[in-house]
C-alpha positions as CSV (number, residue, x, y, z in Angstrom):
1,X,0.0,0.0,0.0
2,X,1.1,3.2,-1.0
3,X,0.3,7.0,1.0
4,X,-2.8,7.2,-0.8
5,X,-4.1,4.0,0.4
6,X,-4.1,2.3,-2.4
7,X,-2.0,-0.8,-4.3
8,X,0.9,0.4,-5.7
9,X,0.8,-0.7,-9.8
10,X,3.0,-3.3,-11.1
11,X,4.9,-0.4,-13.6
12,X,5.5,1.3,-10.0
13,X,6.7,-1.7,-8.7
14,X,9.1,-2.9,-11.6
15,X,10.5,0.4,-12.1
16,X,14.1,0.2,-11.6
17,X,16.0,2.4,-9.4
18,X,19.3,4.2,-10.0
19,X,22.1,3.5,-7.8
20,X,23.4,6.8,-6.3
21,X,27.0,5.4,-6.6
22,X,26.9,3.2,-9.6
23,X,30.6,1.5,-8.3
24,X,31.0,-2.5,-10.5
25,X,29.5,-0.7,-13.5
26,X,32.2,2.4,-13.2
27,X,34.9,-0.3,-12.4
28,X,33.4,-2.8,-15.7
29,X,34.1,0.7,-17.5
30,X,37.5,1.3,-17.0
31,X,38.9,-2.1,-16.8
32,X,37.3,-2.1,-20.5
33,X,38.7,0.7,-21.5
34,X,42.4,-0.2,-19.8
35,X,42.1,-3.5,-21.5
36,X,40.9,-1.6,-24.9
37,X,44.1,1.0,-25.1
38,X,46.6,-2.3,-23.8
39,X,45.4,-3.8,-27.0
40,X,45.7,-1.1,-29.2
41,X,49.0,-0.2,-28.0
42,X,50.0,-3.6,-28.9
43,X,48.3,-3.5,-32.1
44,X,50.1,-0.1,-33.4
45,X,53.4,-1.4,-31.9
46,X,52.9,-4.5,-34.7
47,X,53.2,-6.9,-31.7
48,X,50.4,-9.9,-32.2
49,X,47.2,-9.7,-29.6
50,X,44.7,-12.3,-30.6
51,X,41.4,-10.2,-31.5
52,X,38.9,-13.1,-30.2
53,X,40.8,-12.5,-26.3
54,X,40.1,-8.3,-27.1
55,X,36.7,-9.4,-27.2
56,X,36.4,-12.0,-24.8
57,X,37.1,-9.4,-22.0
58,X,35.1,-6.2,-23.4
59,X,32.2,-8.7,-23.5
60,X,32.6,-9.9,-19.4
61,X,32.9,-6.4,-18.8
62,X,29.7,-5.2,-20.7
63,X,27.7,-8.2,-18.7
64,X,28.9,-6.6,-15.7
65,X,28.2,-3.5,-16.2
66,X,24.5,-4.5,-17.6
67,X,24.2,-7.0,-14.5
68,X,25.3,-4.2,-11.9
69,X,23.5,-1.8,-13.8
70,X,21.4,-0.9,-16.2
71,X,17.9,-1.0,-14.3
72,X,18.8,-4.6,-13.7
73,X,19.9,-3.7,-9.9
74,X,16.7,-2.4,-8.8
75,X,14.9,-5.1,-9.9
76,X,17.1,-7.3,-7.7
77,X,15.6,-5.6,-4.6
78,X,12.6,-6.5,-5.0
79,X,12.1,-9.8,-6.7
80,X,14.4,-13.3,-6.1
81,X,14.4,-14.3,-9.5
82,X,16.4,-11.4,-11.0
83,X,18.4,-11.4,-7.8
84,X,19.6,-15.1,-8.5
85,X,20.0,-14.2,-12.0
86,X,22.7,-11.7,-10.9
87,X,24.1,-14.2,-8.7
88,X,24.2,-16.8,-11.5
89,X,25.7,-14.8,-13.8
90,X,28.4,-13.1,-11.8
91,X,29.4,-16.6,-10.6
92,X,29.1,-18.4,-14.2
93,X,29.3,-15.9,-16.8
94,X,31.5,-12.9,-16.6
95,X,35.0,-14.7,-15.0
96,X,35.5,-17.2,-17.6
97,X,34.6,-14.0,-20.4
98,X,37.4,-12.3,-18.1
99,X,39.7,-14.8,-17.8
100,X,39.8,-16.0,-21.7
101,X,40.5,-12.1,-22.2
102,X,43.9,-12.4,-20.4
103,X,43.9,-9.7,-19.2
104,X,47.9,-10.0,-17.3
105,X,49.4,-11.6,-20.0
106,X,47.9,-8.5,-21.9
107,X,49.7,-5.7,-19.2
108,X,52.7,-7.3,-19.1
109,X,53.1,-6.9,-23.3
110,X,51.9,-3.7,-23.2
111,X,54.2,-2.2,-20.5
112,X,57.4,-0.8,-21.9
113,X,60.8,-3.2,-20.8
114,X,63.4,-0.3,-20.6
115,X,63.1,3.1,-18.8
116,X,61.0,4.4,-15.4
117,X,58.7,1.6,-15.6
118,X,61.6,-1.2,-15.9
119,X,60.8,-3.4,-13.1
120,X,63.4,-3.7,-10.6
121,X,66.6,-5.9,-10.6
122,X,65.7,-8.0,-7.5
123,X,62.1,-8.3,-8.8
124,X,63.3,-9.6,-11.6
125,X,65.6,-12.2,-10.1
126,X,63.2,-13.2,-7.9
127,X,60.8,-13.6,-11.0
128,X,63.3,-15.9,-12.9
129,X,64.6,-17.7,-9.6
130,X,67.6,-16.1,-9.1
């Protein structure tokens, strides 16, 4: 029952309600776009990054961001089937899409070798067993 006493309507009660701090769906954002310009980099460089992996992770990142987002949040307040479908697909869907994008083989290509972002001598020796 609403104010006025009466039911509320089923449109009233479906309506989906805007996070004030939309967090997973900013973080889907710009893991996407991180992963994006590492590929690109790669890409103008002439180094070899499979397109399908590319993909693979822009796509896990879109479901998250339309799971966690996207109106679908809201209705996971309020009714258990949309609820478990969040659950379902944030446990079954979206880390094998994130996995198959690779997404630390991907930084580790993309980082430059030589300069201020060199990693350190004793990190590399530990690295290679050293």
């Amino acid at each position: 029952m609403d104010r006025s006493g009466s039911r509320p309507s089923l449109e009233t009660f479906l309506a989906p309600t805007v996070q004030p701090l939309p967090l997973l769906p900013g973080i889907a954002v710009v893991m996407g776009l991180l992963n994006l310009a590492g590929a690109i980099r790669l890409w103008s460089g002439g180094r070899r990054w499979p397109v399908w992996r590319a993909l693979c992770f822009l796509l896990g990142c879109a479901a998250l961001a339309v799971t966690m987002g996207a109106g679908v949040e809201g209705y996971g307040f309020r009714m258990f089937s949309v609820f478990m479908f969040q659950q379902l697909t944030l446990m079954m869907a979206i880390p094998p899409l994130l996995v198959l994008g690779s997404p630390g083989t991907l930084l580790l290509r993309a980082m430059p070798h030589r300069g201020l972002c060199q990693a350190p001598s004793f990190v590399e020796g530990f690295l290679s067993g050293n």
